[in-house]
Amino acid sequence: MTSDIRTFESLGLSQGLLRALAASGYTQPTPIQEQAIPLILAGHDVLGAAQTGTGKTAAFGLPLLQRLGKETPARGPRKPRALVLVPTRELAVQVAESIKEYGHHMKLNVTTIFGGAGMQPQIDNLRRGVDILVACPGRLLDHMQSGHAKLDAVEMLILDEADRMLDMGFLPSIKRVLARVPKERQTLLFSATFEARIKALALEFMRDPRQVEVAAQNTIADTIVHRAHPVDSAAKRDLLVDILSKRHTEQVLIFGKTKHGCNRLAEQLEKSGLPSVAIHGNKSQAQRQKALDAFKSGRARILVATDVAARGLDIPNLPLVINHDLPMVAEDYVHRIGRTGRAGATGEALSLVSPEEGALLRDIQKMLKAEIEMVVVPGFEPSRPIRLDAPRPPNGGRGGRPAGDQRPARPSAHRGHGKAQPRSAQPHAGPQVPGSRGRGPGAGRRDTRA
Ligand code: AMP
């Protein structure tokens, strides 16, 4: 619809925002930005299908800032005029950081509200005055009930990653929050898919929303080389140390199955002289942020994570992602390796596969529509062959997730709503194409927080 538009300037953004974008190194809008920004600036409600990595935060953050920036903020404490609802504290922090970055030349206050952190600092921030509030629904309700968060001045409401909020059981909280936001407002809703429950939400809370949709960033770029090492379960850790000791220059993201497994793995790697941090749902917000900062700054070379903890994190493009354990659900393989090979860069996805994981490997290959090359590492030969017709490991049914994961399992009825299959411009480019340079949906973009 707006495919001829190629610059931020032509989208109608103000000079202050254009300067901030240039400072961030953004040269060109991403597809979701091209489509959504003009509609939002024109005042429409917008329903956007886009995942993390597509640039959706700027797609709503830029027009939001432009609208709020039209009025000089009143002096003294101010009530929020924009409310962004997000599912997790990590996303709250990321969204707020991005909005601050884009609004660098504007005098607007941005504050986050999320659980797992002290109430008082959040109350202090609310008292000081807020223009843009980025909040998780549960904690926001607490602040509303105690009278610290007042939403009667909200003129822009954004539901970010709405599908995840519903997965996490936030619907009742969202409805209670929305009941306190003025009806006269602009509403934006972003979700990975337009499944029925999202459409129902839009129908209830939005006014004549315009729909925009882009291919997911978390798709399998054809610049990724996929490889698997067959190995016994008990020897995986030693093989990992062997691999990481030989390839000591790169930053690596390693996926493990359980929280305890990830912790143990990070500890063992540390003991082997490989600086590592773990991130998972059992850690406090401060610990998670510290681990993520250590990894982003390069102090820790290795980040060990569970699927749930890694979802939605703005982890920079990485040369190597290792699956210490195969994911229980093939779809998670796509999310995991979406961390590598972004924006036309080459990447490598390495999986350690034990004989018990044959069925999981079969699921992944089926989804990729290609075989993953198996490379035996001398000294780590498995005691049994990897059989693709092996039965599924316990706890490994479709839709099943390891016990103790923070996020409730997605109801299986919702699986396959466009997420199970890569939704890419080159959806089934397939693995194992070293050397070929595909330009995925995010090609040409730079991950400035790398
Ligand atoms: P998001 O999907 O909002 O989480 O954004 C993913 C990443 O893309 C973030 O690191 C952004 O800073 C970055 N990004 C967003 N828009 C652009 C753009 N137009 N050009 C380059 N990078 C961008």
Coordinates of N, CA, C and O in Angstrom, one line a residue, residues 172-280:
P172 N -8.3 -11.0 31.8 CA -9.2 -10.3 32.8 C -8.5 -9.0 33.2 O -9.2 -7.9 33.4
S173 N -7.2 -9.0 33.5 CA -6.5 -7.8 33.9 C -6.6 -6.7 32.8 O -6.8 -5.5 33.1
I174 N -6.4 -7.1 31.6 CA -6.4 -6.1 30.5 C -7.8 -5.5 30.4 O -7.9 -4.3 30.3
K175 N -8.8 -6.3 30.6 CA -10.2 -5.7 30.5 C -10.4 -4.7 31.7 O -11.0 -3.7 31.5
R176 N -9.9 -5.1 32.8 CA -10.0 -4.1 34.0 C -9.3 -2.8 33.8 O -9.7 -1.8 34.1
V177 N -8.1 -3.0 33.2 CA -7.3 -1.7 32.9 C -8.1 -0.9 31.8 O -8.3 0.3 32.0
L178 N -8.5 -1.6 30.8 CA -9.2 -0.8 29.7 C -10.5 -0.1 30.1 O -10.8 0.9 29.6
A179 N -11.1 -0.7 31.2 CA -12.3 -0.1 31.7 C -12.1 1.3 32.3 O -13.0 2.1 32.4
R180 N -10.8 1.5 32.6 CA -10.4 2.8 33.3 C -9.7 3.8 32.3 O -9.3 4.9 32.7
V181 N -9.6 3.4 31.1 CA -8.9 4.3 30.1 C -10.1 5.0 29.3 O -11.0 4.3 28.9
P182 N -9.9 6.3 29.0 CA -11.0 7.0 28.3 C -11.3 6.3 27.0 O -10.5 5.8 26.3
K183 N -12.6 6.3 26.6 CA -13.1 5.7 25.4 C -12.6 6.5 24.2 O -12.3 5.9 23.1
E184 N -12.5 7.8 24.4 CA -12.0 8.6 23.3 C -10.5 8.5 23.3 O -9.7 9.2 24.0
R185 N -9.9 7.7 22.4 CA -8.5 7.4 22.4 C -8.1 6.7 21.1 O -9.0 6.3 20.4
Q186 N -6.8 6.6 20.8 CA -6.4 5.9 19.7 C -5.8 4.6 20.2 O -5.0 4.6 21.2
T187 N -6.2 3.5 19.6 CA -5.7 2.1 20.1 C -4.9 1.4 19.1 O -5.4 1.3 17.9
L188 N -3.8 0.9 19.5 CA -3.0 0.1 18.6 C -2.8 -1.3 19.2 O -2.6 -1.4 20.4
L189 N -2.8 -2.3 18.4 CA -2.7 -3.7 18.9 C -1.7 -4.4 18.1 O -1.9 -4.5 16.8
F190 N -0.6 -5.0 18.7 CA 0.3 -5.8 17.9 C 0.3 -7.2 18.5 O 0.3 -7.4 19.7
S191 N 0.4 -8.1 17.5 CA 0.3 -9.5 17.9 C 1.1 -10.3 16.8 O 1.2 -9.8 15.7
A192 N 1.6 -11.5 17.2 CA 2.3 -12.3 16.1 C 1.4 -12.7 15.0 O 1.7 -12.9 13.9
T193 N 0.1 -13.0 15.4 CA -0.9 -13.5 14.4 C -2.2 -12.8 14.7 O -2.5 -12.2 15.7
F194 N -3.0 -12.9 13.7 CA -4.4 -12.4 13.8 C -5.4 -13.5 14.1 O -6.3 -13.7 13.4
E195 N -5.1 -14.3 15.1 CA -6.0 -15.4 15.4 C -7.3 -14.9 15.9 O -7.4 -13.7 16.3
A196 N -8.3 -15.8 16.1 CA -9.6 -15.4 16.4 C -9.7 -14.6 17.7 O -10.4 -13.6 17.8
R197 N -9.0 -15.0 18.7 CA -9.1 -14.3 20.0 C -8.6 -12.9 19.9 O -9.0 -12.0 20.7
I198 N -7.6 -12.7 19.0 CA -7.0 -11.3 18.9 C -8.1 -10.5 18.1 O -8.3 -9.3 18.5
K199 N -8.7 -11.1 17.1 CA -9.7 -10.3 16.4 C -10.9 -9.9 17.3 O -11.4 -8.8 17.2
A200 N -11.2 -10.9 18.2 CA -12.3 -10.6 19.2 C -11.9 -9.4 20.1 O -12.7 -8.5 20.4
L201 N -10.7 -9.4 20.5 CA -10.2 -8.3 21.4 C -10.2 -7.0 20.6 O -10.7 -6.0 21.1
A202 N -9.8 -7.0 19.4 CA -9.8 -5.8 18.5 C -11.3 -5.3 18.3 O -11.5 -4.1 18.4
L203 N -12.2 -6.3 18.1 CA -13.6 -5.9 17.9 C -14.1 -5.2 19.1 O -14.9 -4.2 19.0
E204 N -13.7 -5.7 20.3 CA -14.3 -5.1 21.5 C -13.7 -3.8 21.8 O -14.4 -2.9 22.4
F205 N -12.4 -3.6 21.6 CA -11.7 -2.4 22.1 C -11.2 -1.4 21.1 O -10.6 -0.4 21.5
M206 N -11.4 -1.7 19.8 CA -10.8 -0.8 18.8 C -11.9 -0.2 17.9 O -13.0 -0.8 17.8
R207 N -11.6 0.9 17.3 CA -12.6 1.5 16.4 C -12.1 1.5 15.0 O -11.1 2.1 14.7
D208 N -12.8 0.7 14.2 CA -12.5 0.6 12.8 C -11.0 0.4 12.5 O -10.4 1.2 11.8
P209 N -10.4 -0.6 13.1 CA -8.9 -0.7 13.0 C -8.5 -1.0 11.6 O -9.1 -1.8 10.9
R210 N -7.4 -0.4 11.2 CA -6.7 -0.7 9.9 C -5.8 -1.9 10.2 O -5.1 -1.8 11.2
Q211 N -5.7 -2.8 9.3 CA -4.8 -4.0 9.5 C -3.5 -3.9 8.8 O -3.5 -3.5 7.6
V212 N -2.4 -4.1 9.4 CA -1.1 -4.2 8.7 C -0.5 -5.5 9.1 O -0.6 -6.0 10.2
E213 N 0.2 -6.1 8.2 CA 0.8 -7.4 8.4 C 2.2 -7.5 7.7 O 2.3 -7.2 6.6
V214 N 3.1 -8.1 8.4 CA 4.4 -8.3 7.8 C 4.9 -9.7 8.1 O 4.5 -10.3 9.1
A215 N 5.8 -10.2 7.3 CA 6.4 -11.5 7.6 C 7.2 -11.4 8.9 O 7.8 -10.3 9.2
A216 N 7.3 -12.5 9.6 CA 8.0 -12.5 10.8 C 9.5 -12.4 10.6 O 10.1 -12.9 9.6
Q217 N 10.2 -11.8 11.6 CA 11.6 -11.7 11.5 C 12.2 -13.0 12.0 O 13.3 -13.5 11.6
N218 N 11.4 -13.7 12.9 CA 11.9 -14.9 13.5 C 11.7 -16.1 12.5 O 11.2 -17.1 12.7
T219 N 12.2 -15.8 11.3 CA 12.0 -16.9 10.3 C 13.4 -17.4 10.0 O 14.4 -16.9 10.4
I220 N 13.4 -18.5 9.2 CA 14.7 -19.1 9.0 C 15.4 -18.5 7.8 O 15.0 -18.6 6.7
A221 N 16.4 -17.7 8.1 CA 17.1 -17.0 7.0 C 17.9 -18.1 6.2 O 18.4 -19.1 6.8
D222 N 18.1 -17.9 5.0 CA 18.9 -18.9 4.2 C 20.4 -18.7 4.3 O 21.2 -19.3 3.6
T223 N 20.7 -17.8 5.2 CA 22.2 -17.6 5.5 C 22.6 -18.4 6.7 O 23.8 -18.3 7.1
I224 N 21.7 -19.2 7.2 CA 22.1 -20.0 8.4 C 22.5 -21.4 8.0 O 21.8 -22.1 7.2
V225 N 23.6 -21.9 8.5 CA 24.0 -23.2 8.3 C 23.5 -24.0 9.5 O 23.8 -23.7 10.6
H226 N 22.8 -25.1 9.2 CA 22.3 -25.9 10.3 C 23.2 -27.2 10.4 O 23.4 -27.8 9.4
R227 N 23.6 -27.6 11.6 CA 24.4 -28.8 11.8 C 24.0 -29.5 13.0 O 23.5 -28.8 14.0
A228 N 24.1 -30.8 13.1 CA 23.8 -31.5 14.3 C 25.0 -32.4 14.6 O 25.5 -33.0 13.7
H229 N 25.3 -32.6 15.9 CA 26.3 -33.5 16.4 C 25.6 -34.6 17.1 O 25.0 -34.3 18.2
P230 N 25.6 -35.9 16.6 CA 25.0 -36.9 17.4 C 25.9 -37.2 18.6 O 27.1 -37.3 18.4
V231 N 25.4 -37.4 19.8 CA 26.2 -37.5 21.0 C 25.3 -38.1 22.1 O 24.1 -37.8 22.1
D232 N 25.9 -38.9 23.0 CA 25.1 -39.4 24.1 C 24.7 -38.2 25.1 O 25.5 -37.3 25.2
S233 N 23.6 -38.3 25.7 CA 23.1 -37.3 26.6 C 24.2 -36.9 27.6 O 24.5 -35.7 27.9
A234 N 24.8 -37.9 28.2 CA 25.7 -37.7 29.3 C 27.0 -37.1 28.8 O 27.8 -36.5 29.6
A235 N 27.3 -37.1 27.5 CA 28.6 -36.5 27.0 C 28.4 -35.1 26.4 O 29.3 -34.5 26.0
K236 N 27.1 -34.6 26.5 CA 26.8 -33.3 25.8 C 27.7 -32.2 26.4 O 28.2 -31.4 25.7
R237 N 27.8 -32.2 27.7 CA 28.5 -31.0 28.3 C 29.9 -31.0 27.9 O 30.5 -30.0 27.6
D238 N 30.5 -32.2 27.9 CA 32.0 -32.3 27.5 C 32.1 -31.9 26.1 O 33.1 -31.2 25.7
L239 N 31.2 -32.3 25.2 CA 31.3 -31.9 23.8 C 31.2 -30.4 23.7 O 31.9 -29.8 22.9
L240 N 30.3 -29.8 24.5 CA 30.1 -28.4 24.4 C 31.4 -27.7 24.8 O 31.8 -26.7 24.1
V241 N 32.0 -28.1 25.9 CA 33.2 -27.5 26.3 C 34.3 -27.6 25.2 O 35.0 -26.7 24.9
D242 N 34.3 -28.8 24.6 CA 35.2 -29.1 23.5 C 35.0 -28.1 22.3 O 35.9 -27.4 21.8
I243 N 33.7 -27.9 21.9 CA 33.4 -27.0 20.8 C 33.8 -25.6 21.2 O 34.4 -24.9 20.4
L244 N 33.4 -25.1 22.4 CA 33.6 -23.7 22.8 C 35.0 -23.4 23.0 O 35.4 -22.3 22.8
S245 N 35.8 -24.4 23.4 CA 37.2 -24.1 23.6 C 37.9 -24.0 22.3 O 38.9 -23.2 22.2
K246 N 37.4 -24.7 21.3 CA 38.1 -24.6 20.0 C 37.7 -23.3 19.3 O 38.4 -22.8 18.4
R247 N 36.5 -22.8 19.6 CA 36.0 -21.6 18.9 C 35.8 -20.5 19.9 O 34.8 -20.2 20.3
H248 N 37.0 -19.9 20.3 CA 36.9 -19.1 21.4 C 36.7 -17.6 21.1 O 36.8 -16.8 22.0
T249 N 36.4 -17.2 19.9 CA 36.2 -15.8 19.7 C 34.8 -15.4 19.7 O 34.5 -14.2 20.0
E250 N 33.8 -16.3 19.4 CA 32.5 -15.8 19.1 C 31.6 -15.8 20.4 O 31.8 -16.5 21.3
Q251 N 30.6 -14.9 20.4 CA 29.6 -14.9 21.4 C 28.6 -16.0 21.0 O 28.3 -16.2 19.9
V252 N 28.1 -16.7 22.0 CA 27.3 -17.9 21.8 C 26.0 -17.8 22.7 O 26.1 -17.5 23.8
L253 N 24.9 -18.2 22.1 CA 23.7 -18.3 22.9 C 23.4 -19.8 22.9 O 23.3 -20.5 21.8
I254 N 23.3 -20.4 24.1 CA 23.0 -21.8 24.2 C 21.6 -22.0 24.8 O 21.3 -21.4 25.8
F255 N 20.9 -22.9 24.2 CA 19.5 -23.2 24.7 C 19.5 -24.5 25.5 O 20.0 -25.5 25.0
G256 N 19.0 -24.5 26.7 CA 18.8 -25.7 27.5 C 17.3 -25.9 27.8 O 16.5 -25.0 27.5
K257 N 17.0 -27.1 28.3 CA 15.6 -27.5 28.4 C 15.0 -26.9 29.7 O 13.9 -26.4 29.7
T258 N 15.8 -27.0 30.8 CA 15.2 -26.7 32.1 C 16.0 -25.6 32.8 O 17.2 -25.3 32.4
K259 N 15.4 -24.9 33.7 CA 16.1 -23.9 34.5 C 17.3 -24.4 35.2 O 18.4 -23.8 35.1
H260 N 17.1 -25.6 35.9 CA 18.3 -26.1 36.6 C 19.4 -26.6 35.7 O 20.6 -26.4 35.9
G261 N 18.9 -27.2 34.6 CA 19.9 -27.6 33.6 C 20.7 -26.4 33.1 O 22.0 -26.5 32.9
C262 N 20.1 -25.3 32.8 CA 20.8 -24.1 32.3 C 21.8 -23.6 33.4 O 22.9 -23.2 33.1
N263 N 21.3 -23.5 34.6 CA 22.2 -23.1 35.7 C 23.4 -24.0 35.8 O 24.6 -23.5 35.9
R264 N 23.2 -25.3 35.8 CA 24.3 -26.2 36.0 C 25.3 -26.1 34.8 O 26.5 -26.0 35.0
L265 N 24.7 -25.9 33.6 CA 25.5 -25.8 32.4 C 26.4 -24.5 32.5 O 27.6 -24.6 32.3
A266 N 25.8 -23.4 32.9 CA 26.6 -22.2 33.0 C 27.7 -22.3 34.0 O 28.8 -21.9 33.8
E267 N 27.4 -23.0 35.1 CA 28.4 -23.2 36.2 C 29.6 -24.0 35.7 O 30.7 -23.7 35.9
Q268 N 29.2 -25.1 35.0 CA 30.2 -26.0 34.5 C 31.1 -25.3 33.4 O 32.3 -25.5 33.4
L269 N 30.5 -24.5 32.6 CA 31.3 -23.8 31.6 C 32.2 -22.8 32.2 O 33.4 -22.7 31.9
E270 N 31.7 -22.1 33.3 CA 32.6 -21.2 34.0 C 33.8 -22.0 34.6 O 34.9 -21.5 34.4
K271 N 33.5 -23.1 35.2 CA 34.6 -23.9 35.8 C 35.6 -24.3 34.7 O 36.8 -24.5 35.0
S272 N 35.1 -24.5 33.5 CA 36.0 -24.9 32.4 C 36.7 -23.6 31.8 O 37.3 -23.7 30.7
G273 N 36.6 -22.5 32.4 CA 37.2 -21.3 32.0 C 36.5 -20.6 30.9 O 37.1 -19.8 30.1
L274 N 35.2 -20.8 30.7 CA 34.4 -20.1 29.7 C 33.3 -19.2 30.4 O 32.3 -19.7 30.9
P275 N 33.6 -17.9 30.4 CA 32.7 -17.0 31.1 C 31.2 -17.1 30.6 O 31.0 -16.8 29.5
S276 N 30.3 -17.5 31.5 CA 29.0 -17.8 31.1 C 28.0 -17.2 32.1 O 28.3 -17.1 33.3
V277 N 26.8 -16.8 31.6 CA 25.7 -16.4 32.5 C 24.4 -17.2 32.0 O 24.3 -17.6 30.8
A278 N 23.5 -17.4 33.0 CA 22.3 -18.1 32.6 C 21.1 -17.2 32.9 O 21.2 -16.3 33.7
I279 N 20.1 -17.4 32.1 CA 18.9 -16.5 32.2 C 17.7 -17.4 32.1 O 17.5 -18.2 31.2
H280 N 16.8 -17.4 33.1 CA 15.6 -18.2 33.1 C 14.6 -17.6 34.1 O 14.9 -16.7 34.9

